[in-house]
mmCIF file of C-alpha atoms in Angstrom:
data_model
loop_
_atom_site.group_PDB
_atom_site.id
_atom_site.type_symbol
_atom_site.label_atom_id
_atom_site.label_comp_id
_atom_site.label_asym_id
_atom_site.label_seq_id
_atom_site.Cartn_x
_atom_site.Cartn_y
_atom_site.Cartn_z
ATOM 1 C CA MET O 20 -126.328 47.416 -29.307
ATOM 2 C CA ALA O 21 -123.716 50.144 -28.653
ATOM 3 C CA GLU O 22 -123.495 50.952 -32.371
ATOM 4 C CA GLN O 23 -127.273 51.145 -32.717
ATOM 5 C CA LEU O 24 -127.479 53.509 -29.721
ATOM 6 C CA LYS O 25 -124.788 55.747 -31.193
ATOM 7 C CA ASP O 26 -126.804 56.005 -34.410
ATOM 8 C CA LEU O 27 -129.939 56.615 -32.385
ATOM 9 C CA ALA O 28 -128.247 59.494 -30.554
ATOM 10 C CA ASP O 29 -127.748 61.116 -33.966
ATOM 11 C CA ASP O 30 -131.545 61.224 -34.274
ATOM 12 C CA ARG O 31 -131.865 63.701 -31.391
ATOM 13 C CA ALA O 32 -131.873 66.559 -33.874
ATOM 14 C CA LEU O 33 -135.101 65.207 -35.360
ATOM 15 C CA LEU O 34 -136.874 65.818 -32.074
ATOM 16 C CA GLY O 35 -136.353 69.569 -32.196
ATOM 17 C CA ARG O 36 -137.438 71.761 -29.338
ATOM 18 C CA THR O 37 -140.862 70.167 -28.943
ATOM 19 C CA SER O 38 -140.032 66.560 -28.168
ATOM 20 C CA THR O 39 -143.117 64.366 -28.227
ATOM 21 C CA ALA O 40 -143.894 60.676 -27.911
ATOM 22 C CA GLU O 41 -145.165 60.717 -31.507
ATOM 23 C CA ARG O 42 -141.824 61.957 -32.797
ATOM 24 C CA VAL O 43 -139.937 59.422 -30.696
ATOM 25 C CA SER O 44 -142.189 56.662 -32.022
ATOM 26 C CA ASP O 45 -141.532 57.868 -35.598
ATOM 27 C CA ILE O 46 -137.782 57.551 -35.006
ATOM 28 C CA LEU O 47 -138.038 54.132 -33.394
ATOM 29 C CA ARG O 48 -140.429 52.890 -36.087
ATOM 30 C CA SER O 49 -137.934 53.883 -38.773
ATOM 31 C CA ARG O 50 -135.036 52.283 -36.904
ATOM 32 C CA ILE O 51 -136.981 49.057 -36.403
ATOM 33 C CA ALA O 52 -137.928 48.998 -40.089
ATOM 34 C CA GLU O 53 -134.276 49.531 -41.048
ATOM 35 C CA GLY O 54 -133.205 46.585 -38.904
ATOM 36 C CA TYR O 55 -131.290 48.504 -36.226
ATOM 37 C CA PHE O 56 -133.421 46.686 -33.678
ATOM 38 C CA PRO O 57 -134.137 43.214 -35.114
ATOM 39 C CA PRO O 58 -137.145 41.113 -34.077
ATOM 40 C CA GLY O 59 -136.720 39.745 -30.565
ATOM 41 C CA THR O 60 -134.489 42.607 -29.393
ATOM 42 C CA ARG O 61 -135.170 43.904 -25.872
ATOM 43 C CA LEU O 62 -135.412 47.713 -25.846
ATOM 44 C CA SER O 63 -133.769 49.292 -22.808
ATOM 45 C CA GLU O 64 -135.579 52.361 -21.486
ATOM 46 C CA ASP O 65 -132.421 53.767 -19.916
ATOM 47 C CA SER O 66 -130.188 53.274 -22.970
ATOM 48 C CA ILE O 67 -132.668 54.494 -25.580
ATOM 49 C CA GLY O 68 -133.950 57.340 -23.422
ATOM 50 C CA GLY O 69 -130.357 58.441 -22.825
ATOM 51 C CA ALA O 70 -129.461 58.201 -26.520
ATOM 52 C CA LEU O 71 -132.457 60.316 -27.542
ATOM 53 C CA GLY O 72 -132.369 62.597 -24.505
ATOM 54 C CA VAL O 73 -136.026 62.053 -23.636
ATOM 55 C CA SER O 74 -137.796 61.322 -20.371
ATOM 56 C CA ARG O 75 -138.823 57.862 -19.273
ATOM 57 C CA ASN O 76 -142.508 58.854 -19.515
ATOM 58 C CA THR O 77 -142.104 60.094 -23.100
ATOM 59 C CA LEU O 78 -140.312 56.911 -24.090
ATOM 60 C CA ARG O 79 -142.921 54.713 -22.426
ATOM 61 C CA GLU O 80 -145.664 56.522 -24.330
ATOM 62 C CA ALA O 81 -143.728 55.951 -27.581
ATOM 63 C CA PHE O 82 -143.403 52.270 -26.688
ATOM 64 C CA ARG O 83 -147.146 52.153 -26.049
ATOM 65 C CA LEU O 84 -147.885 53.648 -29.469
ATOM 66 C CA LEU O 85 -145.621 51.147 -31.214
ATOM 67 C CA THR O 86 -147.114 48.284 -29.225
ATOM 68 C CA HIS O 87 -150.518 49.393 -30.493
ATOM 69 C CA GLU O 88 -149.073 49.199 -34.029
ATOM 70 C CA ARG O 89 -147.925 45.625 -33.277
ATOM 71 C CA LEU O 90 -144.250 46.486 -33.754
ATOM 72 C CA LEU O 91 -143.393 45.996 -30.070
ATOM 73 C CA VAL O 92 -144.631 43.653 -27.391
ATOM 74 C CA HIS O 93 -144.552 44.143 -23.622
ATOM 75 C CA GLU O 94 -143.721 41.026 -21.626
ATOM 76 C CA LEU O 95 -144.575 41.107 -17.935
ATOM 77 C CA ASN O 96 -141.476 41.401 -15.698
ATOM 78 C CA ARG O 97 -139.198 41.186 -18.761
ATOM 79 C CA GLY O 98 -139.619 44.465 -20.609
ATOM 80 C CA VAL O 99 -140.394 45.649 -24.121
ATOM 81 C CA PHE O 100 -139.263 43.686 -27.172
ATOM 82 C CA VAL O 101 -139.371 44.102 -30.927
ATOM 83 C CA ARG O 102 -142.108 41.747 -32.000
ATOM 84 C CA VAL O 103 -141.417 38.439 -33.721
ATOM 85 C CA LEU O 104 -144.280 37.845 -36.141
ATOM 86 C CA THR O 105 -146.052 34.526 -36.516
ATOM 87 C CA VAL O 106 -146.747 32.955 -39.898
ATOM 88 C CA GLU O 107 -150.396 33.928 -39.366
ATOM 89 C CA ASP O 108 -149.303 37.560 -38.902
ATOM 90 C CA VAL O 109 -147.431 37.450 -42.205
ATOM 91 C CA GLU O 110 -150.448 35.994 -43.996
ATOM 92 C CA ASP O 111 -152.684 38.700 -42.529
ATOM 93 C CA ILE O 112 -150.260 41.439 -43.597
ATOM 94 C CA TYR O 113 -150.421 40.204 -47.186
ATOM 95 C CA ARG O 114 -154.209 39.875 -47.004
ATOM 96 C CA THR O 115 -154.373 43.533 -45.971
ATOM 97 C CA ARG O 116 -151.917 44.538 -48.693
ATOM 98 C CA ARG O 117 -153.954 42.785 -51.379
ATOM 99 C CA LEU O 118 -157.190 44.409 -50.204
ATOM 100 C CA VAL O 119 -155.733 47.911 -50.032
ATOM 101 C CA GLU O 120 -153.174 48.032 -52.854
ATOM 102 C CA CYS O 121 -155.410 46.403 -55.450
ATOM 103 C CA ALA O 122 -158.285 48.692 -54.443
ATOM 104 C CA VAL O 123 -156.023 51.726 -54.888
ATOM 105 C CA VAL O 124 -155.159 50.692 -58.448
ATOM 106 C CA ARG O 125 -158.778 49.797 -59.224
ATOM 107 C CA GLY O 126 -159.946 53.219 -58.032
ATOM 108 C CA LEU O 127 -157.429 55.352 -59.913
ATOM 109 C CA GLY O 128 -159.897 56.738 -62.429
ATOM 110 C CA GLU O 129 -158.874 57.882 -65.881
ATOM 111 C CA PRO O 130 -155.201 58.300 -66.856
ATOM 112 C CA PRO O 131 -152.743 59.918 -66.898
ATOM 113 C CA TYR O 132 -151.587 59.157 -63.342
ATOM 114 C CA GLY O 133 -148.907 60.881 -61.268
ATOM 115 C CA LEU O 134 -146.266 58.174 -61.447
ATOM 116 C CA ASP O 135 -143.026 60.062 -60.675
ATOM 117 C CA GLY O 136 -142.785 58.485 -57.206
ATOM 118 C CA LEU O 137 -143.258 54.972 -58.604
ATOM 119 C CA ALA O 138 -140.697 55.595 -61.344
ATOM 120 C CA GLY O 139 -138.234 56.915 -58.758
ATOM 121 C CA ALA O 140 -138.659 53.781 -56.630
ATOM 122 C CA VAL O 141 -138.075 51.558 -59.671
ATOM 123 C CA ALA O 142 -134.886 53.471 -60.495
ATOM 124 C CA GLU O 143 -133.788 53.185 -56.855
ATOM 125 C CA GLY O 144 -134.263 49.411 -56.942
ATOM 126 C CA ARG O 145 -132.386 48.969 -60.212
ATOM 127 C CA ARG O 146 -129.508 51.065 -58.932
ATOM 128 C CA ALA O 147 -129.278 49.051 -55.700
ATOM 129 C CA ALA O 148 -129.348 45.770 -57.679
ATOM 130 C CA ARG O 149 -126.469 46.926 -59.890
ATOM 131 C CA GLU O 150 -124.461 47.609 -56.728
ATOM 132 C CA GLY O 151 -125.364 44.217 -55.220
ATOM 133 C CA ASP O 152 -127.173 45.962 -52.345
ATOM 134 C CA TRP O 153 -130.061 43.532 -51.910
ATOM 135 C CA LYS O 154 -131.326 45.035 -48.677
ATOM 136 C CA GLY O 155 -131.389 48.334 -50.555
ATOM 137 C CA VAL O 156 -133.480 46.603 -53.220
ATOM 138 C CA GLY O 157 -135.874 45.549 -50.463
ATOM 139 C CA THR O 158 -136.100 49.129 -49.203
ATOM 140 C CA ALA O 159 -136.760 50.370 -52.743
ATOM 141 C CA ASN O 160 -139.470 47.736 -53.091
ATOM 142 C CA ILE O 161 -141.215 49.011 -49.966
ATOM 143 C CA HIS O 162 -140.899 52.548 -51.372
ATOM 144 C CA PHE O 163 -142.535 51.355 -54.603
ATOM 145 C CA HIS O 164 -145.560 50.021 -52.759
ATOM 146 C CA ARG O 165 -145.747 53.066 -50.512
ATOM 147 C CA GLU O 166 -145.810 55.284 -53.612
ATOM 148 C CA LEU O 167 -148.454 53.026 -55.137
ATOM 149 C CA VAL O 168 -150.674 53.478 -52.067
ATOM 150 C CA ALA O 169 -150.000 57.232 -52.179
ATOM 151 C CA LEU O 170 -151.775 57.356 -55.557
ATOM 152 C CA ALA O 171 -155.025 57.163 -53.556
ATOM 153 C CA VAL O 172 -154.211 60.608 -52.087
ATOM 154 C CA SER O 173 -155.590 59.500 -48.716
ATOM 155 C CA GLU O 174 -153.883 60.351 -45.440
ATOM 156 C CA ARG O 175 -155.774 57.575 -43.653
ATOM 157 C CA THR O 176 -154.708 54.948 -46.176
ATOM 158 C CA ASP O 177 -151.121 56.163 -46.029
ATOM 159 C CA GLU O 178 -151.155 55.946 -42.221
ATOM 160 C CA LEU O 179 -152.683 52.459 -42.227
ATOM 161 C CA MET O 180 -150.160 51.130 -44.726
ATOM 162 C CA ARG O 181 -147.195 52.809 -43.045
ATOM 163 C CA SER O 182 -147.791 50.511 -40.096
ATOM 164 C CA VAL O 183 -148.400 47.478 -42.339
ATOM 165 C CA PHE O 184 -145.166 48.057 -44.253
ATOM 166 C CA ALA O 185 -143.228 48.465 -41.001
ATOM 167 C CA GLU O 186 -144.593 45.090 -39.838
ATOM 168 C CA LEU O 187 -143.640 43.606 -43.201
ATOM 169 C CA ARG O 188 -140.045 44.670 -42.664
ATOM 170 C CA LEU O 189 -140.021 42.656 -39.426
ATOM 171 C CA ALA O 190 -140.793 39.565 -41.489
ATOM 172 C CA PHE O 191 -138.094 40.430 -44.027
ATOM 173 C CA HIS O 192 -135.488 40.701 -41.245
ATOM 174 C CA VAL O 193 -136.313 37.180 -40.065
ATOM 175 C CA VAL O 194 -136.234 35.743 -43.601
ATOM 176 C CA ASP O 195 -132.848 37.390 -44.189
ATOM 177 C CA GLU O 196 -132.481 36.176 -47.793
ATOM 178 C CA PRO O 197 -132.704 39.597 -49.435
ATOM 179 C CA GLN O 198 -131.489 38.696 -52.937
ATOM 180 C CA ARG O 199 -133.715 35.638 -53.270
ATOM 181 C CA LEU O 200 -136.610 37.539 -51.757
ATOM 182 C CA HIS O 201 -136.430 40.837 -53.646
ATOM 183 C CA GLU O 202 -134.602 40.336 -56.949
ATOM 184 C CA PRO O 203 -137.561 38.780 -58.842
ATOM 185 C CA TYR O 204 -139.752 41.773 -58.104
ATOM 186 C CA ILE O 205 -137.584 44.391 -59.812
ATOM 187 C CA ALA O 206 -138.927 43.308 -63.211
ATOM 188 C CA ARG O 207 -142.447 42.949 -61.817
ATOM 189 C CA ASN O 208 -142.390 46.500 -60.435
ATOM 190 C CA ILE O 209 -141.324 47.704 -63.877
ATOM 191 C CA ALA O 210 -144.218 45.802 -65.486
ATOM 192 C CA ILE O 211 -146.753 47.368 -63.098
ATOM 193 C CA LEU O 212 -145.299 50.830 -63.715
ATOM 194 C CA GLU O 213 -145.405 50.365 -67.497
ATOM 195 C CA ALA O 214 -149.038 49.187 -67.353
ATOM 196 C CA LEU O 215 -149.995 52.312 -65.403
ATOM 197 C CA GLN O 216 -147.991 54.527 -67.743
ATOM 198 C CA ALA O 217 -150.001 53.031 -70.604
ATOM 199 C CA GLY O 218 -153.229 53.719 -68.705
ATOM 200 C CA GLU O 219 -153.949 49.979 -68.404
ATOM 201 C CA ARG O 220 -155.363 50.021 -64.911
ATOM 202 C CA GLY O 221 -156.934 46.542 -65.118
ATOM 203 C CA LYS O 222 -153.695 44.963 -66.294
ATOM 204 C CA ALA O 223 -151.764 46.713 -63.514
ATOM 205 C CA GLU O 224 -154.203 45.351 -60.918
ATOM 206 C CA ARG O 225 -153.875 41.794 -62.261
ATOM 207 C CA LEU O 226 -150.083 42.051 -62.225
ATOM 208 C CA LEU O 227 -150.151 43.417 -58.688
ATOM 209 C CA ALA O 228 -152.479 40.691 -57.391
ATOM 210 C CA GLY O 229 -150.277 37.966 -58.872
ATOM 211 C CA TYR O 230 -147.204 39.684 -57.496
ATOM 212 C CA LEU O 231 -148.601 39.774 -53.952
ATOM 213 C CA ASP O 232 -149.775 36.142 -54.090
ATOM 214 C CA ASP O 233 -146.340 34.963 -55.251
ATOM 215 C CA SER O 234 -144.539 37.128 -52.708
ATOM 216 C CA LEU O 235 -146.697 35.759 -49.879
ATOM 217 C CA GLU O 236 -145.931 32.181 -50.902
ATOM 218 C CA ARG O 237 -142.204 32.887 -51.096
ATOM 219 C CA VAL O 238 -142.005 34.769 -47.780
ATOM 220 C CA VAL O 239 -144.132 32.261 -45.856
ATOM 221 C CA GLU O 240 -142.109 29.323 -47.179
ATOM 222 C CA VAL O 241 -138.835 30.742 -45.855
ATOM 223 C CA TYR O 242 -140.373 32.374 -42.785
ATOM 224 C CA ARG O 243 -141.968 29.153 -41.597
ATOM 225 C CA ARG O 244 -138.606 27.388 -41.863
ATOM 226 C CA ARG O 245 -136.672 30.174 -40.119
ATOM 227 C CA VAL O 246 -139.130 30.592 -37.251
ATOM 228 C CA GLY O 247 -139.096 26.816 -36.772
ATOM 229 C CA GLU O 248 -135.290 26.780 -36.707
ATOM 230 C CA ASP O 249 -135.162 29.621 -34.173
ATOM 231 C CA GLY O 250 -137.716 27.864 -32.024
#
């Protein structure tokens, strides 16, 4: 925990002169997604507030916001913890992803599409794989899907999926088999990108739907076993 708090103290600069609960929640959301605070971790108000240099009230409001996003959970007389998802949570996350991501591709309209962000995420994933950085591959994969959602050019959709992707990272941290989990999807991301580059929107949607179904099956299989072992 000491190392995480030291890194968190480095985030003070992000708060600027107008520290707000929203900015604190942005920092904590990113740190949770990156695995600095794994699922099940108790978050100390004193330690985190001291590291970020914010008041207890500001931090509590940030905790409240993240609890609303289902990233944290408040347990009576015990404190605030990073949430441990259930298998049903994971299934619901993928249900939401399929509804939103496939709809984004279906609604793209006529090509050409602005695919620089997707191409950059693919390159990021390939580079991480060459270096054997499988957690980096997982991060690149999330970036790929975030860029895919961004093709809708909708702030509301981006905001919705930001929270969904952060929850998804909680599941990935529990699974903790990054190579097995993420390596197969490098080629599948490339295939989706190439279909969109060719203007084949229908093909891209079919590839994406199959991708999400297979990913759900793979994640739930390992997640169910890991949650059972921890229990």
